[in-house]
CSV table of C-alpha atoms in Angstrom, one decimal:
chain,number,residue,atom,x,y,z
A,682,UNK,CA,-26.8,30.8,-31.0
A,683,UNK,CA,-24.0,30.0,-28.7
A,684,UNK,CA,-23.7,27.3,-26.6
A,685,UNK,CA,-24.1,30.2,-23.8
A,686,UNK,CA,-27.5,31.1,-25.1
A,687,UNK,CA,-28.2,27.8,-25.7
A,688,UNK,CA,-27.7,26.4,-21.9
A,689,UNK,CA,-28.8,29.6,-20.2
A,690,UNK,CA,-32.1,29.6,-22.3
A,691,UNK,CA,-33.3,26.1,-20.9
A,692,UNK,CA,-32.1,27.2,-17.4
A,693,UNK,CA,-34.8,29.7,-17.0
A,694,UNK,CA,-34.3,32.6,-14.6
A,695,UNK,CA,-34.9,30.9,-11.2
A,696,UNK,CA,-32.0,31.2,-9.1
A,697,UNK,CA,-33.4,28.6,-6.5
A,698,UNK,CA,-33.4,25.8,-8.6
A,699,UNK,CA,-30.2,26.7,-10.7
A,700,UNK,CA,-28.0,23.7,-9.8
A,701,UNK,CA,-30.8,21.2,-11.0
A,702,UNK,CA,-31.8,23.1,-14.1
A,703,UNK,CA,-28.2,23.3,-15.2
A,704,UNK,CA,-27.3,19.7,-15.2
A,705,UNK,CA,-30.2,19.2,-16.8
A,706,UNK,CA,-29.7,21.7,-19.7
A,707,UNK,CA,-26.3,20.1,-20.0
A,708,UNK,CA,-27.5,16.4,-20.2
A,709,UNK,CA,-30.1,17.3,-22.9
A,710,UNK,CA,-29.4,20.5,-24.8
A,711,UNK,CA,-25.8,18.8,-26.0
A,712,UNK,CA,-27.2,15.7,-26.1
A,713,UNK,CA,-25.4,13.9,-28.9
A,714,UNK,CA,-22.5,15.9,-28.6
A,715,UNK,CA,-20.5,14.3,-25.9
A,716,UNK,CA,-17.2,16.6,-26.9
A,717,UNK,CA,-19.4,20.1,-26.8
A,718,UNK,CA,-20.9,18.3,-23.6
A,719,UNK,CA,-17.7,17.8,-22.1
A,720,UNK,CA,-16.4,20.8,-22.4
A,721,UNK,CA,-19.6,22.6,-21.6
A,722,UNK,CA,-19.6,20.4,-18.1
A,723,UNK,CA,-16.0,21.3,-17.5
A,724,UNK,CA,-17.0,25.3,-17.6
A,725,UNK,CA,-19.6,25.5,-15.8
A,726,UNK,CA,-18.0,23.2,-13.5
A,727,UNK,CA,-15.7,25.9,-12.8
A,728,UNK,CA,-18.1,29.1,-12.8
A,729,UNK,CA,-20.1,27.2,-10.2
A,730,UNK,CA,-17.8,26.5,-8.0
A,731,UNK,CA,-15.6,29.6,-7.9
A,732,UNK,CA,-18.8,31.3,-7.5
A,733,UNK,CA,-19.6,29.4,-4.7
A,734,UNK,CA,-16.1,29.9,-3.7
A,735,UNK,CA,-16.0,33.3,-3.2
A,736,UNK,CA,-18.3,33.3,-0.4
A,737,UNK,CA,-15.8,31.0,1.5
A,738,UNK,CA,-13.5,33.7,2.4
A,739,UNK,CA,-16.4,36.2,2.6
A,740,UNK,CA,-14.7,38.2,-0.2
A,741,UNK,CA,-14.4,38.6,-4.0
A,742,UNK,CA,-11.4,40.1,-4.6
A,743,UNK,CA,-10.5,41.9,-7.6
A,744,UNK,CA,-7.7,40.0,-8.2
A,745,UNK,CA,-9.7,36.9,-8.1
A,746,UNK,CA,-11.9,38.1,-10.9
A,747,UNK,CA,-8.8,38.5,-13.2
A,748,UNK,CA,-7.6,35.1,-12.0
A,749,UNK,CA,-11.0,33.9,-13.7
A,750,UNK,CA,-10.7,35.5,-17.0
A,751,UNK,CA,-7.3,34.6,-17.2
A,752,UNK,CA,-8.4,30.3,-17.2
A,753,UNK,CA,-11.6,31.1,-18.7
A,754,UNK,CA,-11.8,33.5,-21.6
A,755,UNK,CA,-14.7,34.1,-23.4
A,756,UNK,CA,-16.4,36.2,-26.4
A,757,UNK,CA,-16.9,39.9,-24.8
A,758,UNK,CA,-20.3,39.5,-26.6
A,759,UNK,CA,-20.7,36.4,-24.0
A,760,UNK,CA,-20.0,38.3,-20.8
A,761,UNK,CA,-23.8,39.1,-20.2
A,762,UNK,CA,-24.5,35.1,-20.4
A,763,UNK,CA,-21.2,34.2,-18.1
A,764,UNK,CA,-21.9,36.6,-16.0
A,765,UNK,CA,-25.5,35.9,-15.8
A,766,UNK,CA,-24.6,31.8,-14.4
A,767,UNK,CA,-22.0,33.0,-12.4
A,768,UNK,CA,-24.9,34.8,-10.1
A,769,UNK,CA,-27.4,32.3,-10.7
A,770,UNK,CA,-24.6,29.8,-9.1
A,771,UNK,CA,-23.5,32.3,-6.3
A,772,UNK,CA,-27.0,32.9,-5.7
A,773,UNK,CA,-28.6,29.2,-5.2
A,774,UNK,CA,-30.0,27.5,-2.5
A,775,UNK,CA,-27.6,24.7,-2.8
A,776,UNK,CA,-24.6,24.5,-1.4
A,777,UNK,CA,-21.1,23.9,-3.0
A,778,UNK,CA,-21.5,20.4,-2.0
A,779,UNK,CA,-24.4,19.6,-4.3
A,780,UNK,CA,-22.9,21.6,-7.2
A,781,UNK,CA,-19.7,18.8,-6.9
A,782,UNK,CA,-21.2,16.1,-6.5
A,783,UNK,CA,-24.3,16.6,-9.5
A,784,UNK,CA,-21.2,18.8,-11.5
A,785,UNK,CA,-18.6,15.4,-11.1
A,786,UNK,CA,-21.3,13.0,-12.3
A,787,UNK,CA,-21.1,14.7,-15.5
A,788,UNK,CA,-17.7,13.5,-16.1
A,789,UNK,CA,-18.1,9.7,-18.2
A,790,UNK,CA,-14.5,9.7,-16.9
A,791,UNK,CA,-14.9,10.0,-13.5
A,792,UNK,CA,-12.7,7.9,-11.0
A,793,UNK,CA,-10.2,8.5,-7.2
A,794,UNK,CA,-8.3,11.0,-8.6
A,795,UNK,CA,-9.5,11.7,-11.8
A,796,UNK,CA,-7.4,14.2,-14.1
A,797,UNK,CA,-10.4,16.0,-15.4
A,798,UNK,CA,-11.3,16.9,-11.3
A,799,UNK,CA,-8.1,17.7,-11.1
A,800,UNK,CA,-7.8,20.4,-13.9
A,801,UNK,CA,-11.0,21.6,-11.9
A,802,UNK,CA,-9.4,21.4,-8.7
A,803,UNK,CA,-6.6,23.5,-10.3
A,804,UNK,CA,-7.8,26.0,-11.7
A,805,UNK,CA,-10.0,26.8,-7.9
A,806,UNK,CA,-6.5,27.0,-6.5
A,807,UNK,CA,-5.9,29.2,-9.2
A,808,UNK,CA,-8.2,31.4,-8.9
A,809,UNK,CA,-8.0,31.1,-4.7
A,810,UNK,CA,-4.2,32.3,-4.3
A,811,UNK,CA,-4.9,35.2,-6.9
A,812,UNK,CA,-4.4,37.5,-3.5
A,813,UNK,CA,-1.2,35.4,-2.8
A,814,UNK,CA,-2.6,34.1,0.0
A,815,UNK,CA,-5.0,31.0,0.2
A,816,UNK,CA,-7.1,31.4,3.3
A,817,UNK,CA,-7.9,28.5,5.3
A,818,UNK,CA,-11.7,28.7,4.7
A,819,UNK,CA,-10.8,28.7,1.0
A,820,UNK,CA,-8.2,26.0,1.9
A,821,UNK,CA,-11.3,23.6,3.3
A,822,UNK,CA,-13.5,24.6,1.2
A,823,UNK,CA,-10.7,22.8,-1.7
A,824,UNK,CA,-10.0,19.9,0.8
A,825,UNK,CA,-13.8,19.3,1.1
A,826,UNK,CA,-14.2,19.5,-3.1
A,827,UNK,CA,-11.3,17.1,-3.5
A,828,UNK,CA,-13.1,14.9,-1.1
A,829,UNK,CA,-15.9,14.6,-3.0
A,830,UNK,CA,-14.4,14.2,-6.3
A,831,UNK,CA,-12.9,11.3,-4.4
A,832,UNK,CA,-9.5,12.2,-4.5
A,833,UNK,CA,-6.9,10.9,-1.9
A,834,UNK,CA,-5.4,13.1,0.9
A,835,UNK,CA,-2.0,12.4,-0.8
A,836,UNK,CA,-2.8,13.6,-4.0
A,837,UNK,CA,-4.6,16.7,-2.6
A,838,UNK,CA,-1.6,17.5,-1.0
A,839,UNK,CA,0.0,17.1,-4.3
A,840,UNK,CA,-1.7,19.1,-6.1
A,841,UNK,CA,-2.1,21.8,-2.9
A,842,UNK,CA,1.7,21.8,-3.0
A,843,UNK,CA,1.9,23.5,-6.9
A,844,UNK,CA,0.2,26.4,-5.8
A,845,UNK,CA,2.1,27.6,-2.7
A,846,UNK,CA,4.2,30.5,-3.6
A,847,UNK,CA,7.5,29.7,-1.8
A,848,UNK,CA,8.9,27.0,0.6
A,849,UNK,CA,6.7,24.1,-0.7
A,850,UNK,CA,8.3,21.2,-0.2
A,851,UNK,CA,9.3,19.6,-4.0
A,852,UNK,CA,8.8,16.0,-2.7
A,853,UNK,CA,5.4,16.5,-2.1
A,854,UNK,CA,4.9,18.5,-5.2
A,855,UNK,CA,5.9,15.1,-7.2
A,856,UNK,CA,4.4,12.9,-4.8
A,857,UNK,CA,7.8,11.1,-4.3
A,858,UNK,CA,9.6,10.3,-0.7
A,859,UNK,CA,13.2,11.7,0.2
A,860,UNK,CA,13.8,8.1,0.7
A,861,UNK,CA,13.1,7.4,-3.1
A,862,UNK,CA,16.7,6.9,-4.9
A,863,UNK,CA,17.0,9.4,-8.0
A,864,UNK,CA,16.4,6.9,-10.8
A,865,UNK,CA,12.9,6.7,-8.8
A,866,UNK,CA,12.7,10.3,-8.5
A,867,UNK,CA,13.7,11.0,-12.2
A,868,UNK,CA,11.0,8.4,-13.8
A,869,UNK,CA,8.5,9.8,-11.5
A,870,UNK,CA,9.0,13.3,-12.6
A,871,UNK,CA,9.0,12.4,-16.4
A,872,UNK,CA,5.8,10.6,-16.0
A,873,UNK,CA,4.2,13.2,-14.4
A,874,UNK,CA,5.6,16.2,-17.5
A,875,UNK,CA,3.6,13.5,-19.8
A,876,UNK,CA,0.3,13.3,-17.7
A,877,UNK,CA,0.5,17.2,-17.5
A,878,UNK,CA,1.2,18.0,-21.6
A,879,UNK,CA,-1.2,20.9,-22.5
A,880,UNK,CA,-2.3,17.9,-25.5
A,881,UNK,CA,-3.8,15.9,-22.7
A,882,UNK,CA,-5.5,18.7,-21.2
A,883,UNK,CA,-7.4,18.7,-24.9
A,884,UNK,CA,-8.1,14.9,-25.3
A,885,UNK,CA,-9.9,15.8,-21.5
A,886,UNK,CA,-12.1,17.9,-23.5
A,887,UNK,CA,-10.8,21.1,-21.3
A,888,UNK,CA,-11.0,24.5,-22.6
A,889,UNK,CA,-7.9,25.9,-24.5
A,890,UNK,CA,-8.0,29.0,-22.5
A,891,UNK,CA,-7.2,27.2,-19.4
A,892,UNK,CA,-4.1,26.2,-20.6
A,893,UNK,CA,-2.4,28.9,-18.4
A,894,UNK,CA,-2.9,26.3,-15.6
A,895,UNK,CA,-1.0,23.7,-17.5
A,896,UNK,CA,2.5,25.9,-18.3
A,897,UNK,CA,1.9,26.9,-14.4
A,898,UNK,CA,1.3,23.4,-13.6
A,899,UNK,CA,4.4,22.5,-15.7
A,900,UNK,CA,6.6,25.0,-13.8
A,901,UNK,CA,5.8,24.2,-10.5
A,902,UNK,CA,6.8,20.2,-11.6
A,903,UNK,CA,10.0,21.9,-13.2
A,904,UNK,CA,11.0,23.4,-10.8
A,905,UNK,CA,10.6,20.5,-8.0
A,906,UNK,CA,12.9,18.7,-9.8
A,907,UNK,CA,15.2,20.9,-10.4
A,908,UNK,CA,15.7,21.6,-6.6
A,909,UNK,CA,15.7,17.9,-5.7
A,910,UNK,CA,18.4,17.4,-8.1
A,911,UNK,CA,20.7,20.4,-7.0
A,912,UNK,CA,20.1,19.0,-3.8
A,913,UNK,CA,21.3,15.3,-4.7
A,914,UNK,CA,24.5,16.9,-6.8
A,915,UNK,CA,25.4,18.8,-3.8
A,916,UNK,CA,25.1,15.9,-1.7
């Protein structure tokens, strides 16, 4: 039996009491398995609240379905059970709030700013700007998650900055100031590549399909330097 089968048979078919019964499955079905646990935390973290997600905008795009199977690929002989949580989330009583804040309590690791929210927090951008365009009910609806997961302002703009498509400012991307000399800039950037390394995102107990969000997370950092240094050269 999967892991799938597993948490979806001690859910139960009650959509109004989903949010509950799903911690709950998680905290006992894997209970002495605090890697399967993590990572079994970490998914449904993420079908929960791109479910809920999708109602922010009032749409579920296409696109933003593909987004989703390209960070979280699963068995096609799973799809039934995936698809199955995805509605019982969209379809719960509770709001998105009470699916971050019971979802984040899962994480033994959790702290302002912590890099397992964060890979969360990513991948929702992910799946958000799949239409190339992040609409500002999506946009609060991210701001209000980060909030919760007790992130800073500054390092939601960070992490905001990654995912726009063109004209972000690079700065902000590595959460350094213009002001900051290039030596500052340089250590910065290096420390953030090592943070980042898809092997981190595996010690964090995160799926290995989302991995697509680390090379993406990687380029946007790449490329941030890059421009800050063409601009100091050509000062």
């Amino acid at each position: 039996m999967s892991f799938w089968e597993k948490l979806l048979n001690a859910i139960g078919n009650t959509a109004g009491n989903a949010l509950s019964a799903v911690v709950e499955a998680i905290r006992t079905v894997f209970e002495g398995d605090p890697e399967t646990r993590r990572k079994v935390a970490f998914s449904v973290a993420i079908i929960a609240l791109s479910a809920k997600m999708a109602k922010a905008d009032g749409i579920v795009s296409e696109k933003e379905v593909e987004a989703f199977r390209e960070i979280f690929e699963f068995p096609a002989d799973q799809a039934k059970n995936v698809a199955r949580l995805y509605n019982l989330a969209r379809q719960d009583v509770a709001g998105y709030e009470a699916y971050a804040e019971r979802l984040s309590s899962l994480c033994v690791t959790c702290a302002a700013n912590c890099p397992v929210l964060e890979d969360v927090l990513d991948g929702l951008f992910h799946i958000a700007k799949a239409d190339r365009l992040v609409h500002e009910k999506e946009l609060n609806f991210l701001r209000h998650i980060a909030e919760i997961f007790q992130m800073s302002e500054t390092r939601f703009e960070q992490i905001a900055a990654r995912h726009v498509f063109s004209g972000g400012d690079p700065y902000k991307v590595l959460g350094v100031s213009p002001s900051d000399d290039f030596l500052t800039i340089r250590r910065r950037y290096h420390g953030l590549v090592s943070e980042h390394h898809p092997d981190r995102l595996i010690s964090r107990g995160v799926p290995k399909e989302f991995h697509v969000i680390a090379n993406e997370r990687m380029a946007a950092l790449n490329a941030a330097y890059a421009a800050i240094e063409k601009e100091r050269r050509a000062a």
